[in-house]
Coordinates of C-alpha atoms in Angstrom, one line a residue:
M1186 CA -62.6 54.1 -110.9
S1187 CA -59.9 51.5 -110.8
I1188 CA -59.8 47.7 -110.5
V1189 CA -57.3 46.9 -107.9
I1190 CA -55.6 43.5 -107.6
T1191 CA -53.5 42.5 -104.5
G1192 CA -50.7 39.9 -105.0
A1193 CA -50.7 40.9 -108.6
T1194 CA -47.4 39.2 -109.5
G1195 CA -48.3 35.9 -107.9
H1196 CA -49.4 32.8 -109.8
L1197 CA -53.1 33.7 -109.7
G1198 CA -52.7 37.4 -109.7
R1199 CA -50.8 37.4 -113.0
H1200 CA -53.6 35.5 -114.7
V1201 CA -56.2 38.0 -113.3
V1202 CA -54.3 41.0 -114.5
E1203 CA -53.8 39.5 -118.0
G1204 CA -57.5 38.7 -118.1
L1205 CA -58.4 42.3 -117.1
L1206 CA -56.1 43.7 -119.8
E1207 CA -58.3 41.9 -122.4
K1208 CA -61.4 43.6 -121.0
V1209 CA -60.6 47.1 -119.7
P1210 CA -58.0 49.8 -120.5
A1211 CA -54.7 49.3 -118.7
D1212 CA -54.9 52.6 -116.9
R1213 CA -58.0 51.3 -115.1
I1214 CA -56.0 48.5 -113.5
T1215 CA -53.9 48.8 -110.4
A1216 CA -51.5 46.0 -109.5
V1217 CA -50.6 45.9 -105.8
V1218 CA -47.1 44.4 -105.4
R1219 CA -44.3 44.2 -102.9
D1220 CA -41.5 44.3 -105.5
P1221 CA -42.2 46.7 -108.4
E1222 CA -39.5 45.1 -110.5
K1223 CA -41.6 41.9 -110.7
A1224 CA -44.4 44.1 -112.2
A1225 CA -42.2 45.9 -114.7
G1226 CA -43.9 44.1 -117.6
F1227 CA -47.3 45.3 -116.4
A1228 CA -46.1 48.8 -115.9
A1229 CA -44.7 48.9 -119.5
R1230 CA -48.2 48.0 -120.7
G1231 CA -49.8 50.9 -118.8
V1232 CA -51.0 49.2 -115.6
R1233 CA -50.7 51.4 -112.5
I1234 CA -48.4 49.8 -110.0
A1235 CA -48.9 50.4 -106.2
V1236 CA -46.2 49.1 -103.8
A1237 CA -47.7 47.9 -100.5
D1238 CA -47.2 45.1 -98.0
Y1239 CA -49.8 43.2 -95.9
N1240 CA -47.4 43.5 -92.9
E1241 CA -47.1 47.3 -93.2
P1242 CA -50.6 48.8 -92.8
D1243 CA -49.5 52.4 -93.6
T1244 CA -48.5 51.3 -97.1
F1245 CA -52.1 50.7 -98.0
G1246 CA -53.1 54.3 -97.1
T1247 CA -53.3 55.6 -100.6
V1248 CA -53.8 52.4 -102.7
F1249 CA -57.7 52.6 -102.9
S1250 CA -60.0 55.3 -104.1
P1251 CA -63.8 55.8 -103.8
G1252 CA -65.7 53.5 -106.3
D1253 CA -62.8 51.1 -106.9
K1254 CA -63.4 47.4 -107.3
V1255 CA -60.9 45.3 -105.3
L1256 CA -59.7 41.7 -105.5
L1257 CA -57.9 40.6 -102.3
I1258 CA -56.0 37.5 -103.2
S1259 CA -55.5 35.6 -100.0
G1260 CA -51.9 35.8 -98.6
N1261 CA -49.6 32.7 -98.5
E1262 CA -47.7 33.6 -95.3
F1263 CA -49.3 31.0 -93.1
D1264 CA -46.9 31.9 -90.2
K1265 CA -47.7 35.6 -90.1
G1266 CA -51.4 35.7 -89.2
R1267 CA -53.2 35.9 -92.5
V1268 CA -56.5 37.2 -91.1
R1269 CA -54.6 40.1 -89.6
Q1270 CA -52.9 40.7 -92.9
H1271 CA -56.2 40.6 -94.8
Q1272 CA -57.8 42.9 -92.2
V1273 CA -55.2 45.6 -93.2
V1274 CA -56.4 45.5 -96.8
L1275 CA -60.1 45.4 -95.8
D1276 CA -59.8 48.4 -93.4
A1277 CA -58.1 50.5 -96.1
A1278 CA -60.6 49.5 -98.7
K1279 CA -63.5 50.3 -96.3
A1280 CA -62.1 53.7 -95.4
A1281 CA -61.6 54.6 -99.1
G1282 CA -65.2 53.7 -99.9
V1283 CA -64.6 51.1 -102.6
A1284 CA -67.6 49.8 -104.5
L1285 CA -66.8 46.1 -104.3
F1286 CA -64.4 44.0 -102.2
A1287 CA -63.8 40.5 -103.7
Y1288 CA -61.9 37.9 -101.8
T1289 CA -60.4 34.5 -102.9
S1290 CA -61.6 32.2 -100.2
A1291 CA -61.9 28.4 -99.7
P1292 CA -64.9 26.1 -100.4
G1293 CA -67.6 26.3 -97.8
S1294 CA -67.5 22.5 -97.5
L1295 CA -63.8 22.4 -96.5
T1296 CA -63.2 21.7 -92.8
A1297 CA -59.4 21.3 -93.0
A1298 CA -57.3 23.8 -91.0
L1299 CA -56.4 25.5 -94.3
A1300 CA -59.9 27.0 -94.3
D1301 CA -59.7 28.6 -90.8
D1302 CA -58.0 31.8 -92.0
H1303 CA -60.5 32.0 -94.9
R1304 CA -63.5 31.7 -92.5
G1305 CA -61.9 34.3 -90.2
T1306 CA -61.5 36.7 -93.2
E1307 CA -65.0 36.1 -94.4
R1308 CA -66.3 37.0 -90.9
A1309 CA -64.2 40.2 -90.9
I1310 CA -65.7 41.1 -94.3
A1311 CA -69.2 40.5 -93.1
D1312 CA -68.6 42.5 -89.9
S1313 CA -67.2 45.4 -91.9
G1314 CA -70.5 46.0 -93.8
I1315 CA -68.5 46.4 -97.1
T1316 CA -70.1 45.3 -100.4
Y1317 CA -68.4 42.0 -101.1
A1318 CA -68.1 39.1 -103.4
L1319 CA -66.7 35.8 -102.0
L1320 CA -64.9 33.6 -104.6
R1321 CA -64.6 30.3 -102.8
N1322 CA -61.9 28.8 -105.0
G1323 CA -61.5 25.0 -105.0
W1324 CA -58.2 23.3 -105.4
Y1325 CA -55.9 24.0 -108.4
N1326 CA -54.9 21.5 -111.1
E1327 CA -51.4 23.0 -110.8
N1328 CA -51.1 21.9 -107.1
Y1329 CA -50.5 18.5 -108.7
T1330 CA -49.2 19.1 -112.2
E1331 CA -46.4 21.4 -111.0
N1332 CA -45.0 18.6 -108.9
L1333 CA -44.7 15.9 -111.5
A1334 CA -40.9 15.5 -111.3
P1335 CA -41.0 13.2 -108.2
V1336 CA -44.0 11.3 -109.6
L1337 CA -42.1 10.5 -112.8
E1338 CA -38.9 9.8 -110.9
Y1339 CA -40.4 7.4 -108.4
G1340 CA -43.3 6.1 -110.5
A1341 CA -45.9 6.9 -107.8
V1342 CA -48.5 9.5 -107.0
T1343 CA -48.3 9.7 -103.2
Q1344 CA -51.2 11.3 -101.3
A1345 CA -53.2 10.8 -98.1
A1346 CA -56.6 11.1 -99.7
G1347 CA -57.6 7.4 -99.8
E1348 CA -60.2 6.8 -102.5
G1349 CA -61.5 10.4 -102.2
R1350 CA -62.4 12.4 -105.3
I1351 CA -61.5 16.0 -106.1
A1352 CA -62.8 18.5 -108.6
P1353 CA -60.1 21.1 -109.2
A1354 CA -59.6 23.6 -112.1
A1355 CA -56.8 25.5 -113.6
R1356 CA -55.6 28.8 -112.1
A1357 CA -56.6 30.4 -115.4
D1358 CA -60.2 29.3 -114.8
Y1359 CA -60.4 30.8 -111.3
A1360 CA -58.7 34.0 -112.6
A1361 CA -61.3 34.2 -115.4
A1362 CA -64.1 34.0 -112.8
A1363 CA -62.5 36.8 -110.8
V1364 CA -62.3 38.9 -114.0
A1365 CA -66.0 38.2 -114.7
V1366 CA -67.0 39.4 -111.2
L1367 CA -64.7 42.5 -111.4
T1368 CA -65.9 43.6 -114.8
G1369 CA -69.5 42.5 -114.7
E1370 CA -72.7 43.5 -112.9
G1371 CA -74.9 41.9 -110.3
H1372 CA -72.2 40.3 -108.1
E1373 CA -72.7 42.4 -105.0
N1374 CA -72.9 40.4 -101.8
K1375 CA -72.7 37.1 -103.6
T1376 CA -70.8 34.0 -102.6
Y1377 CA -69.6 31.7 -105.3
E1378 CA -68.6 28.0 -104.7
L1379 CA -66.1 27.5 -107.5
S1380 CA -64.7 24.1 -108.7
G1381 CA -64.0 22.1 -111.7
D1382 CA -66.6 20.5 -113.9
T1383 CA -65.4 16.9 -113.2
A1384 CA -64.2 15.1 -110.1
W1385 CA -61.5 12.4 -110.2
S1386 CA -59.6 10.1 -107.9
F1387 CA -55.8 10.0 -107.5
A1388 CA -55.8 6.5 -109.0
E1389 CA -57.4 8.0 -112.1
Y1390 CA -54.9 10.9 -111.9
A1391 CA -52.0 8.4 -111.7
A1392 CA -53.4 6.5 -114.7
E1393 CA -53.6 9.7 -116.8
V1394 CA -50.0 10.6 -115.9
A1395 CA -48.9 7.1 -116.9
K1396 CA -50.8 7.3 -120.2
Q1397 CA -49.3 10.6 -121.2
S1398 CA -45.8 10.0 -120.0
G1399 CA -45.4 6.4 -121.1
K1400 CA -44.1 5.5 -117.6
D1401 CA -45.5 3.1 -115.0
I1402 CA -47.2 5.3 -112.5
A1403 CA -49.3 4.0 -109.5
Y1404 CA -51.3 5.7 -106.8
H1405 CA -49.7 5.1 -103.4
P1406 CA -52.1 6.1 -100.6
V1407 CA -50.5 6.8 -97.2
S1408 CA -51.7 8.1 -93.9
V1409 CA -52.0 11.8 -93.1
E1410 CA -49.1 11.4 -90.6
A1411 CA -46.9 9.7 -93.2
F1412 CA -47.7 12.3 -95.8
T1413 CA -46.9 15.1 -93.4
G1414 CA -43.5 13.5 -92.9
I1415 CA -42.9 13.2 -96.6
L1416 CA -43.8 16.9 -97.2
A1417 CA -41.6 18.0 -94.3
G1418 CA -38.8 15.8 -95.6
A1419 CA -39.1 17.6 -99.0
G1420 CA -38.4 20.9 -97.2
L1421 CA -41.8 22.2 -96.2
P1422 CA -42.0 23.7 -92.7
E1423 CA -43.8 21.0 -90.5
P1424 CA -46.8 23.2 -89.7
L1425 CA -47.4 23.9 -93.4
A1426 CA -46.9 20.3 -94.2
A1427 CA -49.5 19.3 -91.7
I1428 CA -51.9 21.9 -93.2
I1429 CA -51.5 20.5 -96.7
A1430 CA -51.8 16.9 -95.5
G1431 CA -55.0 17.9 -93.7
V1432 CA -56.5 18.9 -97.0
D1433 CA -56.0 15.3 -98.2
A1434 CA -58.0 14.1 -95.2
S1435 CA -60.8 16.4 -96.4
I1436 CA -60.5 15.1 -99.9
E1437 CA -60.9 11.6 -98.6
K1438 CA -64.1 12.7 -96.9
G1439 CA -65.4 14.2 -100.2
E1440 CA -65.2 17.8 -99.1
L1441 CA -63.6 19.0 -102.4
A1442 CA -65.5 16.8 -104.8
A1443 CA -68.5 19.1 -105.5
T1444 CA -69.1 20.1 -109.1
S1445 CA -71.4 23.0 -108.7
G1446 CA -70.9 24.3 -112.2
E1447 CA -70.7 27.9 -110.9
L1448 CA -67.1 28.3 -112.2
S1449 CA -67.9 27.4 -115.8
R1450 CA -71.1 29.5 -115.6
L1451 CA -69.2 32.6 -114.5
T1452 CA -66.5 32.2 -117.1
G1453 CA -68.8 31.0 -119.9
R1454 CA -66.6 28.1 -120.8
P1455 CA -65.9 24.6 -119.5
T1456 CA -63.1 24.3 -116.8
T1457 CA -59.7 22.9 -117.8
P1458 CA -59.6 19.1 -117.6
I1459 CA -56.8 17.6 -115.5
A1460 CA -55.6 15.8 -118.6
E1461 CA -55.0 19.1 -120.4
S1462 CA -53.0 20.5 -117.4
I1463 CA -50.9 17.3 -117.2
A1464 CA -50.1 17.6 -120.9
A1465 CA -49.0 21.2 -120.5
A1466 CA -46.8 20.3 -117.5
L1467 CA -45.2 17.4 -119.4
K1468 CA -44.3 19.7 -122.3
G1469 CA -42.6 22.0 -119.8

């Protein structure tokens, strides 16, 4: 039996594989990647590497074996039909007779367009009859802390979230939850609503960045349309910019503010405070 991780060299996938290496022998872990060179470090530590592509169904034909536990990390190719891509992995896993199919989804409260592909994938999983675990990950601290350069340059946190609050956590927290599900017992056919322990506003976020950087930083709320234009101007394709700005509209409505505590319960530790992620980002 192997634990199989798709997107294993991505931001979240790397954290998951590292977490698994602390829990199980390396030869029980399969990292599914497109580019094996990016997984050379894992291979050197004894992790099995499988080369497969969501857009080429035949490449998944021999990835899974009976009894495997699988983590499908949702794809990031918004323009290539993510539900169809996920279906490729689901079909191969179902045909192989895997024991558990875990999927990184979106919070059930999220109505933004970003959630549409996740809901479609969840329906496909339910329709398949496969034994599943849905990890409905909230937003990541790093979605903000990895983009501090323009904040520091212009002295402003610019978002379209109004006075809405958000309860994100670090990628490492969500990865630890996935590891707990993949290596633990009793997670069959469970849905987990995962978020940080504390919700905060972007005014509070701006104040924390100011405190730690020593710079004058203010929160500058804008409309969804204006934020879409800002993101597109920064180089994002307009459809993707609109999707991301749409999440801010959901934040304003409180859709990502829930602090269920399920993430810290799964991992057995508090989630990473935004202040800690800001400090790490400022240190570079």
